[in-house]
Short mmCIF file of C-alpha atoms in Angstrom, two decimals:
data_model
loop_
_atom_site.label_atom_id
_atom_site.label_comp_id
_atom_site.label_asym_id
_atom_site.label_seq_id
_atom_site.Cartn_x
_atom_site.Cartn_y
_atom_site.Cartn_z
CA MET A 1 0.29 16.18 27.47
CA THR A 2 -0.61 13.85 24.65
CA GLY A 3 1.09 11.67 22.09
CA VAL A 4 0.96 12.57 18.41
CA VAL A 5 -0.12 10.29 15.60
CA VAL A 6 -0.71 10.63 11.89
CA ILE A 7 -3.91 9.05 10.62
CA THR A 8 -3.40 7.81 7.05
CA PHE A 9 -5.91 6.58 4.48
CA GLN A 10 -6.55 6.37 0.77
CA GLY A 11 -7.86 9.71 -0.46
CA ALA A 12 -10.81 10.14 -2.81
CA ASP A 13 -8.35 10.05 -5.73
CA ARG A 14 -6.85 6.79 -4.33
CA GLU A 15 -3.71 8.73 -3.40
CA PRO A 16 -2.29 8.20 0.10
CA THR A 17 -3.05 11.07 2.43
CA GLY A 18 -3.33 11.77 6.13
CA LEU A 19 -3.64 14.20 8.99
CA THR A 20 -1.96 14.81 12.33
CA VAL A 21 -4.18 14.23 15.37
CA ASN A 22 -3.68 14.28 19.10
CA SER A 23 -7.21 13.06 19.82
CA PHE A 24 -6.37 9.36 19.62
CA THR A 25 -7.14 6.78 22.29
CA SER A 26 -7.76 3.11 22.94
CA VAL A 27 -11.41 2.18 23.51
CA SER A 28 -11.61 -1.60 23.97
CA LEU A 29 -9.39 -4.68 24.09
CA THR A 30 -12.10 -7.15 23.00
CA PRO A 31 -12.72 -6.33 20.25
CA ALA A 32 -9.62 -4.17 19.77
CA LEU A 33 -11.08 -0.70 19.15
CA VAL A 34 -9.43 2.72 18.95
CA LEU A 35 -10.77 6.17 18.13
CA PHE A 36 -9.74 9.55 16.81
CA CYS A 37 -11.69 12.77 16.34
CA VAL A 38 -11.85 14.90 13.22
CA HIS A 39 -13.84 18.04 12.36
CA ARG A 40 -17.18 17.06 10.82
CA ASP A 41 -16.52 19.32 7.79
CA SER A 42 -13.08 17.83 7.09
CA ARG A 43 -12.40 16.26 3.70
CA ALA A 44 -10.49 13.63 5.64
CA LEU A 45 -13.69 12.42 7.28
CA THR A 46 -15.34 11.88 3.90
CA ALA A 47 -12.26 10.05 2.59
CA VAL A 48 -12.05 7.77 5.65
CA GLU A 49 -15.77 6.97 5.33
CA GLU A 50 -15.34 6.11 1.64
CA ALA A 51 -12.15 4.09 2.20
CA GLY A 52 -13.63 2.19 5.14
CA ALA A 53 -10.20 1.94 6.72
CA PHE A 54 -7.41 4.01 8.24
CA ALA A 55 -4.02 3.54 9.89
CA VAL A 56 -2.69 5.12 13.06
CA ASN A 57 1.02 5.92 12.64
CA ILE A 58 2.67 6.62 16.01
CA LEU A 59 5.37 9.28 15.62
CA ALA A 60 8.83 9.30 17.20
CA ALA A 61 10.37 12.28 18.97
CA ASP A 62 12.54 12.99 15.92
CA GLN A 63 9.50 13.35 13.61
CA LYS A 64 8.39 16.91 14.46
CA LYS A 65 8.76 18.00 10.85
CA LEU A 66 6.56 15.11 9.68
CA CYS A 67 4.00 16.02 12.34
CA ARG A 68 3.83 19.61 11.07
CA ALA A 69 3.64 18.52 7.42
CA PHE A 70 0.55 16.41 8.07
CA ALA A 71 -0.99 19.18 10.21
CA ALA A 72 -0.79 21.72 7.35
CA ARG A 73 -3.47 22.07 4.69
CA ASP A 74 -2.83 21.45 0.99
CA THR A 75 0.61 19.89 1.44
CA ALA A 76 2.00 17.13 -0.79
CA ARG A 77 2.38 15.08 2.34
CA PHE A 78 3.46 11.78 0.82
CA ALA A 79 5.83 13.27 -1.78
CA GLY A 80 9.10 11.45 -1.14
CA LEU A 81 7.80 9.82 2.06
CA ALA A 82 8.58 6.10 2.34
CA HIS A 83 5.42 4.09 2.96
CA ARG A 84 3.81 0.75 2.25
CA SER A 85 0.29 -0.64 2.15
CA GLY A 86 -1.12 -2.25 5.27
CA ALA A 87 -3.48 -5.21 5.52
CA THR A 88 -6.48 -2.96 4.78
CA GLY A 89 -4.72 -1.19 1.91
CA THR A 90 -4.06 1.93 3.98
CA PRO A 91 -0.68 3.64 3.65
CA LEU A 92 1.69 3.00 6.57
CA ILE A 93 4.55 5.44 7.19
CA ALA A 94 7.72 3.36 6.97
CA ASP A 95 9.73 5.21 9.61
CA SER A 96 7.07 5.63 12.31
CA LEU A 97 7.47 4.07 15.77
CA GLY A 98 4.61 1.74 15.06
CA TYR A 99 1.20 1.46 13.48
CA LEU A 100 -2.34 0.20 13.97
CA ASP A 101 -4.16 -0.74 10.77
CA CYS A 102 -7.93 -0.39 11.28
CA ARG A 103 -11.26 -0.97 9.61
CA VAL A 104 -13.89 1.68 10.30
CA HIS A 105 -16.16 0.26 12.99
CA ALA A 106 -18.46 3.28 13.45
CA ILE A 107 -18.55 7.03 13.03
CA VAL A 108 -20.60 8.96 15.57
CA PRO A 109 -21.28 12.68 15.96
CA GLY A 110 -19.40 14.56 18.65
CA GLY A 111 -20.40 18.23 18.52
CA ASP A 112 -18.49 19.95 15.74
CA HIS A 113 -16.35 16.81 15.33
CA ALA A 114 -16.93 13.19 14.37
CA ILE A 115 -15.64 10.33 16.50
CA VAL A 116 -14.17 7.66 14.24
CA LEU A 117 -13.99 4.21 15.84
CA GLY A 118 -11.73 1.65 14.22
CA GLU A 119 -11.26 -2.06 14.76
CA VAL A 120 -7.57 -2.95 14.78
CA VAL A 121 -6.83 -5.69 12.23
CA ASP A 122 -3.02 -5.46 12.28
CA LEU A 123 -0.34 -3.67 14.27
CA GLY A 124 3.41 -3.43 14.43
CA LEU A 125 6.32 -1.90 16.31
CA LEU A 126 8.89 -0.58 13.84
CA ARG A 127 11.53 0.95 16.11
CA GLU A 128 12.35 1.55 19.77
CA GLU A 129 12.58 5.31 20.39
CA PRO A 130 10.84 7.89 22.59
CA PRO A 131 7.45 9.01 21.18
CA LEU A 132 6.60 12.50 19.98
CA ALA A 133 4.62 14.39 22.63
CA PHE A 134 2.53 17.55 22.44
CA PHE A 135 2.07 19.98 25.37
CA ARG A 136 1.26 23.71 25.39
CA SER A 137 1.71 24.06 21.64
CA ALA A 138 5.19 22.50 21.74
CA HIS A 139 6.89 19.11 21.53
CA PRO A 140 8.66 18.55 24.86
CA ARG A 141 11.30 15.88 25.18
CA LEU A 142 10.22 12.93 27.32
CA GLU A 143 12.86 11.52 29.61
CA VAL A 144 12.79 8.54 31.91
CA ARG A 145 14.55 9.09 35.22
CA ALA A 146 15.60 6.19 37.40
#
């Protein structure tokens, strides 16, 4: 089981864009580094390299539709989606659980993917809700039992 995030960045046309990933993890506390993986032939990789920054938007359990929209190709993903610019200029999804705004620290090859390391320059918690999870091609509900 993994959490689901949307990586957002300024596209080549300076329009906000993004993609859904479940290959996100923390790497280091000092400095604060995180990573995500993206296919080496993805247009998103080129755009992140050119922008030099990206944001990690942590999705809430009620954001399955948003998750699917950013997972699809050729979708007007930000049409009507409330967002604002982060410290690095990256678009931050207004209704996400939280965000990490990152500068690209390094991009290294990882087989047919690239591993994008980012240094966290800003972060925020926007609401207190259960996160969106992904397991066996579905989004199970996470419950805490006492």
